[in-house]
PDB file of C-alpha atoms in Angstrom:
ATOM      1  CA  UNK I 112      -0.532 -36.168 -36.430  1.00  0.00           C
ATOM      2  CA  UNK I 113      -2.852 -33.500 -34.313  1.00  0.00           C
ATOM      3  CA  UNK I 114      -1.592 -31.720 -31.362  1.00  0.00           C
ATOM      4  CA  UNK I 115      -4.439 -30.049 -29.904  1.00  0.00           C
ATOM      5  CA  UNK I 116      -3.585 -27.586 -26.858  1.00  0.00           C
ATOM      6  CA  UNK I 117      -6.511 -28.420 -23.700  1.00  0.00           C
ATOM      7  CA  UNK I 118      -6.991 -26.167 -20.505  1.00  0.00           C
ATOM      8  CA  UNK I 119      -7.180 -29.482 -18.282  1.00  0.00           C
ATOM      9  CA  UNK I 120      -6.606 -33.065 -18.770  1.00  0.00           C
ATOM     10  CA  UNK I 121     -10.581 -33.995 -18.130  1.00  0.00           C
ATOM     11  CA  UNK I 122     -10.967 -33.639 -22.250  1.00  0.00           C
ATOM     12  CA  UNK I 123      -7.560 -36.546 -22.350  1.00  0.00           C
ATOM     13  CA  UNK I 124      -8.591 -39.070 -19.922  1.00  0.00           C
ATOM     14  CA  UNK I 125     -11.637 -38.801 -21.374  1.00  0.00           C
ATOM     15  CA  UNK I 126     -10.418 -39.299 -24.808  1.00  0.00           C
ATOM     16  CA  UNK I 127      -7.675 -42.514 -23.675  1.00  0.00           C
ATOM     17  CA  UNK I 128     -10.378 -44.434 -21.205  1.00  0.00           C
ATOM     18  CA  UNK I 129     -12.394 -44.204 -24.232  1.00  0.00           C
ATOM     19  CA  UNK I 130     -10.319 -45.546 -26.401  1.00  0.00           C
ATOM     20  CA  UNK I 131      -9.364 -48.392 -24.910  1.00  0.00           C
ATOM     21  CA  UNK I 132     -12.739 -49.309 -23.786  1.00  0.00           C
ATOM     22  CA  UNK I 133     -13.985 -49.522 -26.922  1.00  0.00           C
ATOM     23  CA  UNK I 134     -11.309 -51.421 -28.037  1.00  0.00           C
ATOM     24  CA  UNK I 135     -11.626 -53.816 -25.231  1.00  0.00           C
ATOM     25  CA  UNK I 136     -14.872 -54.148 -25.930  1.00  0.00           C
ATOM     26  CA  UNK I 137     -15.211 -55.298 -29.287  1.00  0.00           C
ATOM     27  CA  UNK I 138     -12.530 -57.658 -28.232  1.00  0.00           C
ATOM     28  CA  UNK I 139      -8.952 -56.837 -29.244  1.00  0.00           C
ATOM     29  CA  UNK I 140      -5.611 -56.796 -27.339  1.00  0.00           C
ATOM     30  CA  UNK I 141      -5.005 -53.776 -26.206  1.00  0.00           C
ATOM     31  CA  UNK I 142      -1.493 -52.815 -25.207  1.00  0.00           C
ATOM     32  CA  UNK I 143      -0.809 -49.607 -22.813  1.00  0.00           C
ATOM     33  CA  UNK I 144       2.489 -48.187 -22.645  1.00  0.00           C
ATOM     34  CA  UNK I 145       2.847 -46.060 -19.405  1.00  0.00           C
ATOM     35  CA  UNK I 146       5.535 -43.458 -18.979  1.00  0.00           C
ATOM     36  CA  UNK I 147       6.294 -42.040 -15.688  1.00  0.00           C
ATOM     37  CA  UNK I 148       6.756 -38.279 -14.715  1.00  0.00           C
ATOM     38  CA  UNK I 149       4.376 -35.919 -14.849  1.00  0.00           C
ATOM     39  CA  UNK I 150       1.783 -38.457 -16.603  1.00  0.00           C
ATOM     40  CA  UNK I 151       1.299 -40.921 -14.144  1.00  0.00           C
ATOM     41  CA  UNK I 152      -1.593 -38.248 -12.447  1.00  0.00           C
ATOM     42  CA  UNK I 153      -3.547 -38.707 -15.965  1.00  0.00           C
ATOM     43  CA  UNK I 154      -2.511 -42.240 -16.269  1.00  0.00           C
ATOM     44  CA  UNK I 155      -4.208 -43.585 -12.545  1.00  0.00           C
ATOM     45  CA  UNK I 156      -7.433 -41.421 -13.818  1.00  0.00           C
ATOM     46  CA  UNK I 157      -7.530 -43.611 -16.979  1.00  0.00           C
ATOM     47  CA  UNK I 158      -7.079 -46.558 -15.155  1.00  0.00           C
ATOM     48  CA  UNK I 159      -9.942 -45.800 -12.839  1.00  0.00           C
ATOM     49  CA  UNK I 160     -12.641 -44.930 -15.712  1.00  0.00           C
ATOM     50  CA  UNK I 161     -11.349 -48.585 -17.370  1.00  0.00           C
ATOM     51  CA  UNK I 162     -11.900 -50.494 -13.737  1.00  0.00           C
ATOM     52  CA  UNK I 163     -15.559 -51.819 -14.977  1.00  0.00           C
ATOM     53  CA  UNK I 164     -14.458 -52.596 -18.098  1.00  0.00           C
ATOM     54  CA  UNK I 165     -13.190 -56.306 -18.640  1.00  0.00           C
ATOM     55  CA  UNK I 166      -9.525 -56.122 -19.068  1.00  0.00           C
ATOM     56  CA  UNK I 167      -8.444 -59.518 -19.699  1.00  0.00           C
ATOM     57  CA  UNK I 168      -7.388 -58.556 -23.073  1.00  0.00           C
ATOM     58  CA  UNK I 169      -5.441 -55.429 -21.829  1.00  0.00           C
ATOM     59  CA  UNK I 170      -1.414 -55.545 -21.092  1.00  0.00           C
ATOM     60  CA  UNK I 171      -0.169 -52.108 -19.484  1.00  0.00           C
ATOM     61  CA  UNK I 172       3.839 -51.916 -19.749  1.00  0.00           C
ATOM     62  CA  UNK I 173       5.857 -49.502 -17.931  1.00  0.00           C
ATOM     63  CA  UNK I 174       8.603 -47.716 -20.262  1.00  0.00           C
ATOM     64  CA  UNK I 175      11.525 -45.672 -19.425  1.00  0.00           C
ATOM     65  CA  UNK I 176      12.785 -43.485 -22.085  1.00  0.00           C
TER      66      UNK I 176
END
């Protein structure tokens, strides 16, 4: 594992919506495990960079800890 210390979050939403779109897009099942708290901010920004990307194959869960 890599922990990697950013000044903003720009650098991971960039890195998540990109992830998942390009696993959506060569067609796998993606499943997204949302946490509340402070990363729900990040997690809405995601969502909006996936919204024209097809995401019948996606499945976003909330979790608790």
């Amino acid at each position: 594992m890599i922990f990697k210390r950013v000044e903003s979050p720009e650098p991971v939403i960039d890195y998540l919506s990109g992830a998942i779109s390009k696993q959506l897009k060569i067609g796998r099942d993606v499943l997204w495990l949302l946490s509340g708290g402070s990363s729900v901010p990040f997690q809405v920004e995601v969502a909006r960079a996936l919204q024209s990307d097809d995401l019948s194959n996606l499945t976003a869960v909330l979790t608790d800890e």
